[in-house]
mmCIF file of C-alpha atoms and ligand atoms in Angstrom:
data_model
loop_
_atom_site.group_PDB
_atom_site.id
_atom_site.type_symbol
_atom_site.label_atom_id
_atom_site.label_comp_id
_atom_site.label_asym_id
_atom_site.label_seq_id
_atom_site.Cartn_x
_atom_site.Cartn_y
_atom_site.Cartn_z
ATOM 1 C CA UNK A 1 5.056 -4.615 -4.721
ATOM 2 C CA UNK A 2 8.641 -3.815 -5.529
ATOM 3 C CA UNK A 3 10.800 -6.872 -5.121
ATOM 4 C CA UNK A 4 13.313 -7.280 -2.299
ATOM 5 C CA UNK A 5 16.989 -8.215 -2.541
ATOM 6 C CA UNK A 6 18.539 -10.335 0.206
ATOM 7 C CA UNK A 7 22.297 -10.963 -0.120
ATOM 8 C CA UNK A 8 23.368 -14.211 1.576
ATOM 9 C CA UNK A 9 26.318 -13.856 3.946
ATOM 10 C CA UNK A 10 27.161 -17.525 3.419
ATOM 11 C CA UNK A 11 29.450 -16.160 0.682
ATOM 12 C CA UNK A 12 30.874 -13.340 2.834
ATOM 13 C CA UNK A 13 34.418 -13.200 4.219
ATOM 14 C CA UNK A 14 34.073 -14.805 7.662
ATOM 15 C CA UNK A 15 37.515 -13.539 8.685
ATOM 16 C CA UNK A 16 36.238 -10.008 8.249
ATOM 17 C CA UNK A 17 32.492 -10.177 8.465
ATOM 18 C CA UNK A 18 32.263 -6.649 9.872
ATOM 19 C CA UNK A 19 33.527 -5.158 6.599
ATOM 20 C CA UNK A 20 30.989 -7.106 4.570
ATOM 21 C CA UNK A 21 28.135 -6.055 6.867
ATOM 22 C CA UNK A 22 29.195 -2.410 6.508
ATOM 23 C CA UNK A 23 29.174 -2.896 2.723
ATOM 24 C CA UNK A 24 25.616 -4.303 2.926
ATOM 25 C CA UNK A 25 24.580 -1.386 5.166
ATOM 26 C CA UNK A 26 25.728 1.061 2.486
ATOM 27 C CA UNK A 27 23.977 -0.903 -0.262
ATOM 28 C CA UNK A 28 20.339 -1.015 -1.375
ATOM 29 C CA UNK A 29 19.938 -4.550 0.023
ATOM 30 C CA UNK A 30 16.570 -4.922 1.756
ATOM 31 C CA UNK A 31 17.377 -7.875 4.009
ATOM 32 C CA UNK A 32 20.440 -9.867 5.004
ATOM 33 C CA UNK A 33 19.941 -13.580 4.303
ATOM 34 C CA UNK A 34 21.443 -15.788 7.015
ATOM 35 C CA UNK A 35 21.954 -19.485 6.194
ATOM 36 C CA UNK A 36 22.115 -21.806 9.201
ATOM 37 C CA UNK A 37 23.210 -25.410 8.481
ATOM 38 C CA UNK A 38 23.509 -28.269 10.950
ATOM 39 C CA UNK A 39 25.449 -30.959 9.071
ATOM 40 C CA UNK A 40 22.389 -33.244 9.276
ATOM 41 C CA UNK A 41 19.612 -31.737 7.215
ATOM 42 C CA UNK A 42 22.296 -30.622 4.773
ATOM 43 C CA UNK A 43 25.829 -31.976 4.402
ATOM 44 C CA UNK A 44 27.422 -28.688 5.472
ATOM 45 C CA UNK A 45 27.783 -26.776 8.757
ATOM 46 C CA UNK A 46 27.754 -22.973 8.590
ATOM 47 C CA UNK A 47 27.384 -20.893 11.759
ATOM 48 C CA UNK A 48 25.100 -20.401 14.744
ATOM 49 C CA UNK A 49 23.882 -18.014 17.422
ATOM 50 C CA UNK A 50 27.076 -16.056 18.324
ATOM 51 C CA UNK A 51 27.762 -15.193 14.692
ATOM 52 C CA UNK A 52 24.170 -14.065 14.071
ATOM 53 C CA UNK A 53 24.234 -11.944 17.235
ATOM 54 C CA UNK A 54 27.478 -10.344 16.032
ATOM 55 C CA UNK A 55 25.958 -9.564 12.623
ATOM 56 C CA UNK A 56 22.915 -8.036 14.312
ATOM 57 C CA UNK A 57 25.224 -5.710 16.257
ATOM 58 C CA UNK A 58 26.452 -4.103 13.062
ATOM 59 C CA UNK A 59 23.247 -3.708 11.065
ATOM 60 C CA UNK A 60 19.722 -2.376 11.176
ATOM 61 C CA UNK A 61 18.713 -4.351 8.073
ATOM 62 C CA UNK A 62 16.258 -7.159 8.825
ATOM 63 C CA UNK A 63 17.823 -10.606 9.234
ATOM 64 C CA UNK A 64 16.135 -13.220 7.037
ATOM 65 C CA UNK A 65 17.156 -16.450 8.756
ATOM 66 C CA UNK A 66 16.981 -19.623 6.650
ATOM 67 C CA UNK A 67 17.201 -22.711 8.862
ATOM 68 C CA UNK A 68 18.604 -25.747 7.089
ATOM 69 C CA UNK A 69 18.417 -27.777 10.281
ATOM 70 C CA UNK A 70 16.503 -30.816 11.538
ATOM 71 C CA UNK A 71 13.668 -30.124 13.990
ATOM 72 C CA UNK A 72 14.002 -26.324 13.868
ATOM 73 C CA UNK A 73 11.145 -26.020 16.396
ATOM 74 C CA UNK A 74 13.783 -26.601 19.121
ATOM 75 C CA UNK A 75 15.395 -23.197 18.550
ATOM 76 C CA UNK A 76 12.781 -20.642 17.418
ATOM 77 C CA UNK A 77 13.045 -18.535 20.590
ATOM 78 C CA UNK A 78 16.847 -18.501 20.444
ATOM 79 C CA UNK A 79 16.924 -17.327 16.822
ATOM 80 C CA UNK A 80 14.505 -14.549 17.688
ATOM 81 C CA UNK A 81 16.707 -13.553 20.647
ATOM 82 C CA UNK A 82 19.863 -13.222 18.530
ATOM 83 C CA UNK A 83 18.059 -10.944 16.094
ATOM 84 C CA UNK A 84 16.043 -12.829 13.469
ATOM 85 C CA UNK A 85 13.254 -10.782 11.860
ATOM 86 C CA UNK A 86 12.062 -13.627 9.666
ATOM 87 C CA UNK A 87 12.537 -17.353 10.254
ATOM 88 C CA UNK A 88 12.174 -19.869 7.431
ATOM 89 C CA UNK A 89 12.059 -23.589 8.174
ATOM 90 C CA UNK A 90 12.174 -26.446 5.688
ATOM 91 C CA UNK A 91 8.996 -28.363 4.895
ATOM 92 C CA UNK A 92 11.126 -31.524 4.857
ATOM 93 C CA UNK A 93 12.539 -30.910 8.356
ATOM 94 C CA UNK A 94 9.281 -30.422 10.269
ATOM 95 C CA UNK A 95 6.855 -33.119 11.397
ATOM 96 C CA UNK A 96 4.428 -30.588 12.868
ATOM 97 C CA UNK A 97 4.883 -27.749 10.430
ATOM 98 C CA UNK A 98 1.672 -25.959 11.389
ATOM 99 C CA UNK A 99 2.719 -25.769 15.035
ATOM 100 C CA UNK A 100 6.221 -24.585 14.113
ATOM 101 C CA UNK A 101 4.825 -21.827 11.876
ATOM 102 C CA UNK A 102 2.567 -20.646 14.716
ATOM 103 C CA UNK A 103 5.484 -20.562 17.139
ATOM 104 C CA UNK A 104 7.530 -18.421 14.715
ATOM 105 C CA UNK A 105 4.639 -15.959 14.565
ATOM 106 C CA UNK A 106 4.229 -16.017 18.341
ATOM 107 C CA UNK A 107 7.784 -14.739 18.836
ATOM 108 C CA UNK A 108 6.989 -11.895 16.409
ATOM 109 C CA UNK A 109 8.908 -13.033 13.312
ATOM 110 C CA UNK A 110 7.756 -13.388 9.727
ATOM 111 C CA UNK A 111 7.100 -17.087 9.148
ATOM 112 C CA UNK A 112 8.519 -18.808 6.091
ATOM 113 C CA UNK A 113 8.582 -22.351 4.722
ATOM 114 C CA UNK A 114 11.291 -23.528 2.326
ATOM 115 C CA UNK A 115 10.870 -26.251 -0.286
ATOM 116 C CA UNK A 116 13.730 -28.375 -1.581
ATOM 117 C CA UNK A 117 13.915 -28.775 -5.373
ATOM 118 C CA UNK A 118 12.087 -32.131 -5.277
ATOM 119 C CA UNK A 119 9.274 -30.978 -2.955
ATOM 120 C CA UNK A 120 6.064 -30.056 -4.822
ATOM 121 C CA UNK A 121 4.435 -26.676 -4.234
ATOM 122 C CA UNK A 122 1.058 -28.449 -3.941
ATOM 123 C CA UNK A 123 2.082 -29.750 -0.492
ATOM 124 C CA UNK A 124 1.586 -26.218 0.845
ATOM 125 C CA UNK A 125 -2.104 -26.196 0.014
ATOM 126 C CA UNK A 126 -3.277 -26.573 3.616
ATOM 127 C CA UNK A 127 -0.841 -24.107 5.143
ATOM 128 C CA UNK A 128 -0.367 -21.362 2.563
ATOM 129 C CA UNK A 129 -2.784 -18.989 4.274
ATOM 130 C CA UNK A 130 -0.717 -19.100 7.472
ATOM 131 C CA UNK A 131 2.561 -18.159 5.810
ATOM 132 C CA UNK A 132 4.271 -14.807 5.268
ATOM 133 C CA UNK A 133 6.841 -16.278 2.911
ATOM 134 C CA UNK A 134 7.655 -19.353 0.851
ATOM 135 C CA UNK A 135 11.284 -19.946 -0.109
ATOM 136 C CA UNK A 136 11.769 -22.026 -3.238
ATOM 137 C CA UNK A 137 15.196 -23.637 -3.286
ATOM 138 C CA UNK A 138 16.606 -23.351 -6.784
ATOM 139 C CA UNK A 139 19.648 -25.501 -5.884
ATOM 140 C CA UNK A 140 19.985 -28.363 -3.430
ATOM 141 C CA UNK A 141 20.608 -26.634 -0.097
ATOM 142 C CA UNK A 142 24.002 -26.810 1.576
ATOM 143 C CA UNK A 143 26.402 -24.747 -0.478
ATOM 144 C CA UNK A 144 26.706 -21.410 -2.230
ATOM 145 C CA UNK A 145 27.764 -21.020 -5.845
ATOM 146 C CA UNK A 146 25.765 -23.904 -7.365
ATOM 147 C CA UNK A 147 23.989 -24.047 -10.714
ATOM 148 C CA UNK A 148 20.387 -22.812 -10.877
ATOM 149 C CA UNK A 149 17.775 -25.563 -11.480
ATOM 150 C CA UNK A 150 15.476 -24.577 -14.385
ATOM 151 C CA UNK A 151 12.412 -26.438 -13.027
ATOM 152 C CA UNK A 152 12.200 -23.609 -10.484
ATOM 153 C CA UNK A 153 10.274 -21.418 -12.961
ATOM 154 C CA UNK A 154 7.473 -23.963 -13.107
ATOM 155 C CA UNK A 155 7.307 -24.037 -9.304
ATOM 156 C CA UNK A 156 7.164 -20.236 -9.080
ATOM 157 C CA UNK A 157 4.253 -20.143 -11.561
ATOM 158 C CA UNK A 158 2.358 -22.744 -9.533
ATOM 159 C CA UNK A 159 3.016 -20.995 -6.238
ATOM 160 C CA UNK A 160 2.079 -17.599 -7.657
ATOM 161 C CA UNK A 161 -1.225 -19.024 -8.850
ATOM 162 C CA UNK A 162 -1.957 -20.526 -5.427
ATOM 163 C CA UNK A 163 -0.912 -17.272 -3.713
ATOM 164 C CA UNK A 164 -3.188 -15.108 -5.890
ATOM 165 C CA UNK A 165 -6.152 -17.244 -4.902
ATOM 166 C CA UNK A 166 -5.368 -17.813 -1.239
ATOM 167 C CA UNK A 167 -2.712 -15.395 0.077
ATOM 168 C CA UNK A 168 -2.020 -12.467 -2.268
ATOM 169 C CA UNK A 169 0.512 -10.859 0.108
ATOM 170 C CA UNK A 170 2.701 -13.969 0.185
ATOM 171 C CA UNK A 171 6.408 -13.319 -0.320
ATOM 172 C CA UNK A 172 7.935 -15.710 -2.867
ATOM 173 C CA UNK A 173 11.676 -15.967 -2.265
ATOM 174 C CA UNK A 174 14.116 -17.693 -4.599
ATOM 175 C CA UNK A 175 17.367 -19.046 -3.204
ATOM 176 C CA UNK A 176 20.271 -20.575 -5.121
ATOM 177 C CA UNK A 177 22.073 -19.613 -8.306
ATOM 178 C CA UNK A 178 20.277 -16.270 -8.582
ATOM 179 C CA UNK A 179 22.158 -13.713 -10.677
ATOM 180 C CA UNK A 180 21.750 -10.656 -12.880
ATOM 181 C CA UNK A 181 21.111 -13.065 -15.774
ATOM 182 C CA UNK A 182 18.054 -14.889 -14.428
ATOM 183 C CA UNK A 183 16.522 -12.278 -12.090
ATOM 184 C CA UNK A 184 14.212 -10.684 -14.652
ATOM 185 C CA UNK A 185 12.758 -14.082 -15.605
ATOM 186 C CA UNK A 186 12.330 -14.988 -11.923
ATOM 187 C CA UNK A 187 10.469 -11.762 -11.192
ATOM 188 C CA UNK A 188 8.286 -12.196 -14.262
ATOM 189 C CA UNK A 189 7.397 -15.714 -13.111
ATOM 190 C CA UNK A 190 6.163 -14.287 -9.797
ATOM 191 C CA UNK A 191 9.125 -14.105 -7.406
ATOM 192 C CA UNK A 192 9.344 -11.055 -5.171
ATOM 193 C CA UNK A 193 12.402 -11.752 -2.999
ATOM 194 C CA UNK A 194 15.782 -12.573 -4.565
ATOM 195 C CA UNK A 195 18.529 -14.178 -2.463
ATOM 196 C CA UNK A 196 22.023 -13.859 -3.913
ATOM 197 C CA UNK A 197 25.258 -15.116 -2.379
ATOM 198 C CA UNK A 198 27.923 -15.772 -4.930
ATOM 199 C CA UNK A 199 26.548 -13.235 -7.429
ATOM 200 C CA UNK A 200 27.026 -10.453 -4.868
ATOM 201 C CA UNK A 201 30.134 -11.437 -2.943
ATOM 202 C CA UNK A 202 32.247 -12.578 -5.887
ATOM 203 C CA UNK A 203 31.404 -9.421 -7.862
ATOM 204 C CA UNK A 204 34.067 -6.759 -8.453
ATOM 205 C CA UNK A 205 31.694 -4.202 -7.004
ATOM 206 C CA UNK A 206 29.112 -5.886 -4.712
ATOM 207 C CA UNK A 207 27.251 -2.621 -3.996
ATOM 208 C CA UNK A 208 26.774 -2.090 -7.731
ATOM 209 C CA UNK A 209 25.579 -5.679 -8.225
ATOM 210 C CA UNK A 210 23.039 -5.303 -5.418
ATOM 211 C CA UNK A 211 21.831 -2.046 -7.021
ATOM 212 C CA UNK A 212 21.494 -3.833 -10.380
ATOM 213 C CA UNK A 213 19.504 -6.686 -8.812
ATOM 214 C CA UNK A 214 17.274 -4.111 -7.163
ATOM 215 C CA UNK A 215 16.799 -2.084 -10.352
ATOM 216 C CA UNK A 216 15.535 -4.951 -12.509
ATOM 217 C CA UNK A 217 11.869 -4.405 -13.192
ATOM 218 C CA UNK A 218 9.469 -6.979 -14.612
ATOM 219 C CA UNK A 219 7.271 -4.082 -15.811
ATOM 220 C CA UNK A 220 9.879 -2.421 -18.025
ATOM 221 C CA UNK A 221 9.723 -3.622 -21.616
ATOM 222 C CA UNK A 222 13.279 -4.409 -22.645
ATOM 223 C CA UNK A 223 14.103 -3.588 -26.242
HETATM 224 C C1 DX5 B 301 22.215 -22.610 -0.102
HETATM 225 C C2 DX5 B 301 21.782 -21.391 0.668
HETATM 226 C C3 DX5 B 301 21.792 -20.161 -0.141
HETATM 227 C C4 DX5 B 301 23.137 -19.776 -0.697
HETATM 228 C C5 DX5 B 301 22.889 -19.158 -2.046
HETATM 229 O O1 DX5 B 301 21.978 -23.747 0.641
HETATM 230 O O2 DX5 B 301 20.475 -21.534 1.177
HETATM 231 O O3 DX5 B 301 21.196 -19.062 0.540
HETATM 232 O O4 DX5 B 301 23.835 -18.882 0.119
HETATM 233 O O5 DX5 B 301 24.103 -18.973 -2.639
HETATM 234 P P1 DX5 B 301 24.263 -18.653 -4.199
HETATM 235 O O6 DX5 B 301 23.510 -17.393 -4.466
HETATM 236 O O7 DX5 B 301 25.736 -18.504 -4.333
HETATM 237 O O8 DX5 B 301 23.710 -19.832 -4.949
HETATM 238 ZN ZN1 ZN B 302 19.433 -19.633 1.991
#
């Protein structure tokens, strides 16, 4: 499959979010990545339901909601109601992950599980077949604009191998420090969804940067 690009609005201008959503609408972005933080699971607080509902009002692009919150099972229905198309919960935040994944599917969303940098891919062995997406955190979650962790490549290789054997349609999403410079290597390793916050929103021309991220092809042999 062609890979997907999901700009993260964590790096958008919250005083004028409408402008940034219009920019994303005009761009070749596939999804809009929406980072929800509760100040407990991660040290930062971002935004919640009213902001997501407002974003949904201005776009037809699917909302890829990444929940960095404790016990996300409390709010699955509410995130669906404000417009989530996909909901990703953290492995580390769920005691009954299997049940939470089923409840995401029951509301009609794509179900994703995110892994923090220290969480081994092997822990997904007994749930991988139930998932639409795995998000590999390539920074410690909580903030945009951090440095990419190189160990991520190893994790993508391992996950790709597991996916080929058990769930070939699995989406492998990489989140944190993704840029024009590492995207080709990430795609070659097996990623198929690229999240980019800082790389898009701090660019001179965000629409151009999104187009560049979209254009990168692991099949083209670069001279
Ligand atoms: C970090 C968030 C990311 C963040 C990525 O906790 O999950 O989605 O927005 O930002 P960049 O691309 O700037 O690292
Ligand atoms: Zn995210």
